[in-house]
């Protein structure tokens, strides 16, 4: 998923990874997005103003075993190259019975 996010193929993979009613964070505006259309629009707006990057540093199960936690380092690409954040964050995923992501949250590294 992270490899595809930074490419032009991200829209095509949405139905294969995200539940139709996925609950997704819009971190910049502090609101939640719901469904494929809202997530696609959010990503399109991001890519209109910059080229965001996300580098996966690790995966683990959360303490209760019901969520997958991805440790990631966010960044962006501009004319001078790739720039990575100083501190990683965690993307926390819940999955539905269909195996698709039903909710994603972003939190500081724990």
mmCIF file of C-alpha atoms in Angstrom:
data_model
loop_
_atom_site.group_PDB
_atom_site.id
_atom_site.type_symbol
_atom_site.label_atom_id
_atom_site.label_comp_id
_atom_site.label_asym_id
_atom_site.label_seq_id
_atom_site.Cartn_x
_atom_site.Cartn_y
_atom_site.Cartn_z
ATOM 1 C CA UNK A 1 0.000 0.000 0.000
ATOM 2 C CA UNK A 2 2.763 2.466 0.893
ATOM 3 C CA UNK A 3 4.685 1.783 -2.313
ATOM 4 C CA UNK A 4 1.593 2.486 -4.423
ATOM 5 C CA UNK A 5 0.536 5.622 -2.487
ATOM 6 C CA UNK A 6 3.309 7.776 -3.933
ATOM 7 C CA UNK A 7 2.535 6.763 -7.530
ATOM 8 C CA UNK A 8 -0.186 7.576 -10.033
ATOM 9 C CA UNK A 9 -1.666 4.113 -9.356
ATOM 10 C CA UNK A 10 -3.036 5.018 -5.886
ATOM 11 C CA UNK A 11 -6.622 5.539 -7.094
ATOM 12 C CA UNK A 12 -6.737 2.126 -8.750
ATOM 13 C CA UNK A 13 -5.760 0.256 -5.594
ATOM 14 C CA UNK A 14 -8.361 1.909 -3.310
ATOM 15 C CA UNK A 15 -11.099 -0.731 -3.774
ATOM 16 C CA UNK A 16 -8.560 -3.514 -3.155
ATOM 17 C CA UNK A 17 -7.307 -2.079 0.155
ATOM 18 C CA UNK A 18 -9.983 0.187 1.649
ATOM 19 C CA UNK A 19 -13.513 -0.769 2.681
ATOM 20 C CA UNK A 20 -16.240 1.129 0.774
ATOM 21 C CA UNK A 21 -17.188 2.970 3.996
ATOM 22 C CA UNK A 22 -13.597 3.421 5.236
ATOM 23 C CA UNK A 23 -13.067 5.951 8.049
ATOM 24 C CA UNK A 24 -9.879 7.893 7.214
ATOM 25 C CA UNK A 25 -8.155 10.867 8.874
ATOM 26 C CA UNK A 26 -7.611 14.190 7.191
ATOM 27 C CA UNK A 27 -4.758 15.146 9.500
ATOM 28 C CA UNK A 28 -4.239 18.626 8.054
ATOM 29 C CA UNK A 29 -7.834 19.720 8.725
ATOM 30 C CA UNK A 30 -8.494 17.574 11.792
ATOM 31 C CA UNK A 31 -11.573 15.866 10.343
ATOM 32 C CA UNK A 32 -12.554 12.321 9.395
ATOM 33 C CA UNK A 33 -13.277 11.234 5.836
ATOM 34 C CA UNK A 34 -15.724 8.482 4.936
ATOM 35 C CA UNK A 35 -15.698 6.328 1.834
ATOM 36 C CA UNK A 36 -13.605 5.935 -1.266
ATOM 37 C CA UNK A 37 -14.687 9.186 -2.922
ATOM 38 C CA UNK A 38 -13.671 11.357 0.047
ATOM 39 C CA UNK A 39 -10.319 9.605 0.453
ATOM 40 C CA UNK A 40 -9.564 9.910 -3.264
ATOM 41 C CA UNK A 41 -10.470 13.613 -3.229
ATOM 42 C CA UNK A 42 -8.245 14.180 -0.178
ATOM 43 C CA UNK A 43 -5.296 12.467 -1.826
ATOM 44 C CA UNK A 44 -5.880 14.341 -5.100
ATOM 45 C CA UNK A 45 -5.823 17.668 -3.232
ATOM 46 C CA UNK A 46 -2.578 16.683 -1.506
ATOM 47 C CA UNK A 47 -0.910 15.812 -4.810
ATOM 48 C CA UNK A 48 -2.084 19.079 -6.406
ATOM 49 C CA UNK A 49 -0.024 21.103 -3.921
ATOM 50 C CA UNK A 50 2.905 18.739 -3.237
ATOM 51 C CA UNK A 51 4.125 15.186 -3.700
ATOM 52 C CA UNK A 52 3.701 13.452 -0.327
ATOM 53 C CA UNK A 53 5.773 10.392 0.517
ATOM 54 C CA UNK A 54 5.444 7.785 3.241
ATOM 55 C CA UNK A 55 8.278 5.391 4.052
ATOM 56 C CA UNK A 56 7.344 2.239 5.943
ATOM 57 C CA UNK A 57 9.826 1.552 8.777
ATOM 58 C CA UNK A 58 8.020 -1.338 10.501
ATOM 59 C CA UNK A 59 4.807 -3.275 11.161
ATOM 60 C CA UNK A 60 3.450 -4.846 14.332
ATOM 61 C CA UNK A 61 0.191 -5.789 16.003
ATOM 62 C CA UNK A 62 -1.161 -3.328 18.555
ATOM 63 C CA UNK A 63 -1.287 -4.321 22.216
ATOM 64 C CA UNK A 64 -4.723 -5.904 21.967
ATOM 65 C CA UNK A 65 -3.902 -7.694 18.707
ATOM 66 C CA UNK A 66 -6.873 -6.235 16.844
ATOM 67 C CA UNK A 67 -5.049 -3.505 14.890
ATOM 68 C CA UNK A 68 -1.981 -3.331 12.690
ATOM 69 C CA UNK A 69 0.442 -0.526 13.516
ATOM 70 C CA UNK A 70 2.726 0.778 10.771
ATOM 71 C CA UNK A 71 5.651 2.912 11.870
ATOM 72 C CA UNK A 72 6.197 5.391 9.043
ATOM 73 C CA UNK A 73 8.283 8.410 8.236
ATOM 74 C CA UNK A 74 6.327 11.031 6.293
ATOM 75 C CA UNK A 75 8.000 13.209 3.722
ATOM 76 C CA UNK A 76 7.575 15.075 0.485
ATOM 77 C CA UNK A 77 9.293 15.295 -2.858
ATOM 78 C CA UNK A 78 10.131 18.585 -4.505
ATOM 79 C CA UNK A 79 12.524 19.817 -7.186
ATOM 80 C CA UNK A 80 15.495 19.435 -4.833
ATOM 81 C CA UNK A 81 14.697 15.814 -3.870
ATOM 82 C CA UNK A 82 13.039 13.845 -1.071
ATOM 83 C CA UNK A 83 12.676 15.390 2.385
ATOM 84 C CA UNK A 84 11.802 13.238 5.397
ATOM 85 C CA UNK A 85 10.304 14.253 8.734
ATOM 86 C CA UNK A 86 12.585 14.111 11.759
ATOM 87 C CA UNK A 87 10.202 11.939 13.757
ATOM 88 C CA UNK A 88 8.255 8.885 12.607
ATOM 89 C CA UNK A 89 4.549 8.470 13.377
ATOM 90 C CA UNK A 90 2.259 5.469 13.612
ATOM 91 C CA UNK A 91 -0.561 4.615 11.240
ATOM 92 C CA UNK A 92 -3.028 2.359 13.034
ATOM 93 C CA UNK A 93 -5.270 0.174 10.864
ATOM 94 C CA UNK A 94 -8.450 -1.702 11.702
ATOM 95 C CA UNK A 95 -9.661 -4.299 9.239
ATOM 96 C CA UNK A 96 -13.167 -5.536 8.493
ATOM 97 C CA UNK A 97 -14.237 -9.138 8.025
ATOM 98 C CA UNK A 98 -13.549 -8.707 4.293
ATOM 99 C CA UNK A 99 -9.840 -8.014 5.013
ATOM 100 C CA UNK A 100 -10.069 -4.391 3.871
ATOM 101 C CA UNK A 101 -9.033 -1.386 5.951
ATOM 102 C CA UNK A 102 -12.111 -0.093 7.775
ATOM 103 C CA UNK A 103 -10.370 2.691 9.763
ATOM 104 C CA UNK A 104 -6.991 4.383 9.863
ATOM 105 C CA UNK A 105 -5.666 6.642 12.607
ATOM 106 C CA UNK A 106 -2.421 8.576 12.915
ATOM 107 C CA UNK A 107 -0.718 8.904 16.279
ATOM 108 C CA UNK A 108 2.692 9.852 17.650
ATOM 109 C CA UNK A 109 5.196 7.047 17.990
ATOM 110 C CA UNK A 110 4.459 5.112 21.167
#
